[in-house]
Amino acid sequence: MPRSHALDRYRNIGIMAHIDAGKTTTTERILFYTGKSYRMGEVNDGTAVMDWMEQEQERGITITSAATTCFWRDHRINIIDTPGHVDFTIEVERSLRVLDGAVAIFDAVAGVEPQTETVWRQADKYGVPRMAFVNKMDRVGADFPNCVAMMTDRLGVKPLVLQIPIGVEAGFSGIVDLVAMRATIWKAETLGAEFEHTDIPEELAETAASARQTLLEAVLDLDEAAMAAYLERGEEPAPNALRGLIRKGTITGAVVPVLCGSAFRNKGIQPMLDAVVDYLPAPNDIGAIKGHAVSGDRSEERPANDSAPFAGLAFKVMNDPYVGTLTFCRIYSGTATVGDWMLNPVKGEREKIGRMLLMHANSREDIERAHTGDIVAFAGLERTATGDTLCDPAKPIVLERLDVPEPVIEIVVEPRTEADQEKMAAALNRLSHEDPSMRVSVDRESGQTVIRGMGELHLDIVVDRMKREFRVDASVGTPKVAYRETVLRAAEVDHTHARQTGDRAQFARVTLKVEALERGAGFVFENRAVTLSRDFVAGVQRGLEAAKDSGVVAGYPVVDVKVTLAGGETHDVDSSPLAFELAARAAFREAMTKAAPALLEPLMRVEIITPDDYMGDVIGDLNGRRGQITGMDQRGNARIVTGLVPLAAMFGYVNSLRSMSQGRAQYSMQFDHYEPVPQAIADGVRAKVA
Ligand SMILES: Nc1nc2c(ncn2[C@@H]2O[C@H](COP(=O)(O)OP(=O)(O)OP(=O)(O)O)[C@@H](O)[C@H]2O)c(=O)[nH]1
C-alpha cells in the first residue's frame, strides 16, 4: 500500500491551551470543516466528539489525548489532543514528545494564563515550533493587542501578527489577512462553513497598513537576501515568498505567527488550518530522530524516510472496550506492516503487529501498512508501556523517553473483599501502564496500597476509573501530601552485619557515605569499594533500593541524596549478597540519621484572580497558609496575586476562596518544587505517622 500523501504533506500537530480557552471547541470545528465529523459537537451539552470518555463528558474537561487524522488542502493533518489541566502534565509531555508543531489557543479576554505559560515552557523544552490562535474574540472584554503584548511579556516570544480582527465582541465578523492584504468575512447562517474575501474595510485600512509594515519588517529581518531586495529595490516579497519566510522563522522558533477568531462563533478556523499547512513543519523538516544503542551510551539516529529501518515511540497506551489494548505510536522512520515483528528494546521483548488502526475522532479504520510520519494505534500489544520505543528487531534503537513528573499527592485505597484485592491489583497495574505519572506502592509495614499522583483531580479520576471500568469496590482515604525525605549534611558510617542463625553465620561490613544533592537530582549511587565482588555490590544496591523507599523521618521516599559505598570487608565463608543487602539497609538508615534528615514538602505556584474588593482577604488567607506572595498585578479590573504555598495548606482551597470572594475569585495551582518543611510542621507529620 503506497503512502497517501508525500511526507512533506504531513503535519503532526497538537493543540495546547489553558483549561477553558476553547481547545475542544476549536478541535471540533477543525473536524467539522475538514469533513471528518458530521455533527458539530458542543462541549456544553457533552456531545463533543473528542471528549468521549465517560468522565470527560460528565466533567466537561479533556483528560486523555486522542489522536485523530484529518485532511486539508491535500495535506494530512494528525491532531494529538492535549489536556489543559495541570494535573495531567504527563499527557501534555507525551503529546509534546511526538508532535512536530503546535497551535496554542489563548482566550482573548484572559490572555496568557498560568497553565499556558507552563505548557509553553514544556514545549520549549521539546523545541516544538508553535503558532498562536487568539480565540473568543466574540467575548465581552476581548482584547487582541493585549493578548499579543502578553505573549511578549510572559512568554518572551516574538509574536508575528498575521491577522487583525474585524470588529470585536458581538461585532466580531472576520479578519484582515496581512499576508494577502484582504479581508475574510464569515456568513453566520452556514455555521461558518462559508465565507467571502473582500477588500479591507476602509476604517481598518490604516491599522492594517501599519500592521503589515510591522509584519514585513519582522519577517525581512529573518532573511538577508529578502531584506536586501526590499531595501535596495523596494521589492516586497510576493505573498507566497512571504509565507515561505514566515514558515522558516516559525520552524526555527524565531517567531510565533498569531491568528485570531472565535471557534464558538465559527470564525477563523479555515485560515488557521491554512496556517498549519503553510507554517508548521512536516516530519522531514525536523530532521533525523535521535536515540541511543540498546546497551551503552552510543548515540544512534534514524532518518525520516520510509526506506530506513522502522522506529517509533509508543506515546499512549489505553484500554478500549472493543479492541482491548491500544498502543498509540508515532512512526519516526521506516514502515510497519501487519504481521511484522517489532522489538521493544526497553523491555527486551518482541511484539507482533496483529492489527493496526488509524483513529478518527469517532471512528477507526483498519490499515495494513503505516509509513514514516504516521500516528497509528497498534491493537493488542501487551508488554509495551507509555514511553517505550518500538523498532525493527534487526536494527535496534532506543528513542528518548518522556519526562515523567514526580507525584505530589497520595491516597490509600483498601479493597473491600479478597476478590476486590485481586481485581484492584490488576486494575492498578493496567492503569499505571497507561499513565506513568501515577505510581502504586504497597506500604511495607501496613500492607496498604498507596497511589501517588499529580493532584486531587488526577487521583479522583484514577479511583473513578478503577471503580467504573474495572468494577473494583474499595474504600478510599483522604488525599495526603506526598512528602519526601532527604539529608541536609553529609555523614559516613561503618556498619558490620554479623549474625548467627542456627549453624549458619552471616557477615558483611560496609562503609557508606551519604550526602545531599541539589533538588531534583534523585537518588544516586556510586561504588568506590574496588575490592568487593560484583555480587556483593549488587547486594548493597538492592539493600539501598529497598531502604530508600522509606526514610528515617516519617517513612517517606528518600530523594536528592548521593550514597557512596566507600569500602567493605568480607568473610571467606559467611559473606553473601544477602548479608551485604542487610548491611547496606541498616547502614543507610544509620547514616541518614546522622546526616540531619529532613522532610521535604511540595510547594505549589498559585495564581489567584480576584476582584479588587477581596484582595486583602485573599492575601491574608494565603499568609495564614504559610504562603509567600511573589507578585501582584492588575489585569483589566481584576487583581492577580501569585504566590508559593505548601500543598499541605491548599486542600479544600477551592471552597475557601469561593466563600471568601462570593464565588468571584478564581485560582490555578501547579507544582513548583520541594522544600524542607519547618520543624514544627515536620513534628506534626511525624506524630501522625507514628
Ligand atoms: N464566547 C466564546 N466561548 C467559547 C469560544 N470557544 C469556546 N468557548 C466556550 O468556552 C468553554 C470552554 O471551551 P472548551 O472548548 O471546552 O475548552 P477546552 O480548552 O477544551 O477546555 P478543557 O477541555 O476543559 O481543557 C465552553 O463553554 C465553550 O463553549 C469562543 O470562541 N467564544
Coordinates of C-alpha atoms and ligand atoms in Angstrom, one line a residue, residues 18-25 43-44 60-62 84 135-136 138-139 262-264, ligand 1:
H18 CA -5.2 26.8 29.3
I19 CA -8.2 25.0 30.6
D20 CA -11.4 26.5 29.1
A21 CA -9.6 28.5 26.4
G22 CA -11.6 26.6 23.8
K23 CA -9.3 23.7 22.7
T24 CA -12.1 21.2 22.4
T25 CA -14.4 23.6 20.6
V43 CA -18.8 21.0 24.8
N44 CA -21.6 22.5 26.8
G60 CA -16.7 18.7 30.7
I61 CA -12.9 18.6 30.6
T62 CA -10.5 16.8 28.2
G84 CA -5.1 21.8 29.6
N135 CA -9.8 32.6 20.5
K136 CA -13.1 34.0 21.9
D138 CA -16.6 37.5 20.4
R139 CA -16.4 37.7 24.2
S262 CA -13.9 32.7 17.6
A263 CA -14.3 28.9 17.4
F264 CA -17.7 29.0 19.1
Ligands
LIG1 N1 -17.6 33.1 23.7 C1 -16.9 32.1 23.3 N2 -16.9 31.0 24.0 C2 -16.1 30.0 23.6 C3 -15.3 30.0 22.4 N3 -14.7 28.9 22.2 C4 -15.0 28.1 23.3 N4 -15.9 28.7 24.1 C5 -16.5 28.2 25.3 O1 -15.5 28.1 26.3 C6 -15.8 27.0 27.1 C7 -14.5 26.1 27.1 O2 -14.4 25.6 25.8 P1 -13.7 24.2 25.6 O3 -13.6 24.0 24.1 O4 -14.3 23.1 26.4 O5 -12.2 24.5 26.2 P2 -11.0 23.5 26.4 O6 -9.8 24.3 26.3 O7 -11.1 22.3 25.5 O8 -11.3 23.0 27.9 P3 -10.8 21.7 28.6 O9 -11.2 20.6 27.7 O10 -11.5 21.7 29.8 O11 -9.3 21.9 28.7 C8 -17.0 26.3 26.5 O12 -18.1 26.7 27.3 C9 -17.1 26.8 25.1 O13 -18.4 26.9 24.6 C10 -15.4 31.3 21.6 O14 -14.8 31.4 20.6 N5 -16.2 32.2 22.1

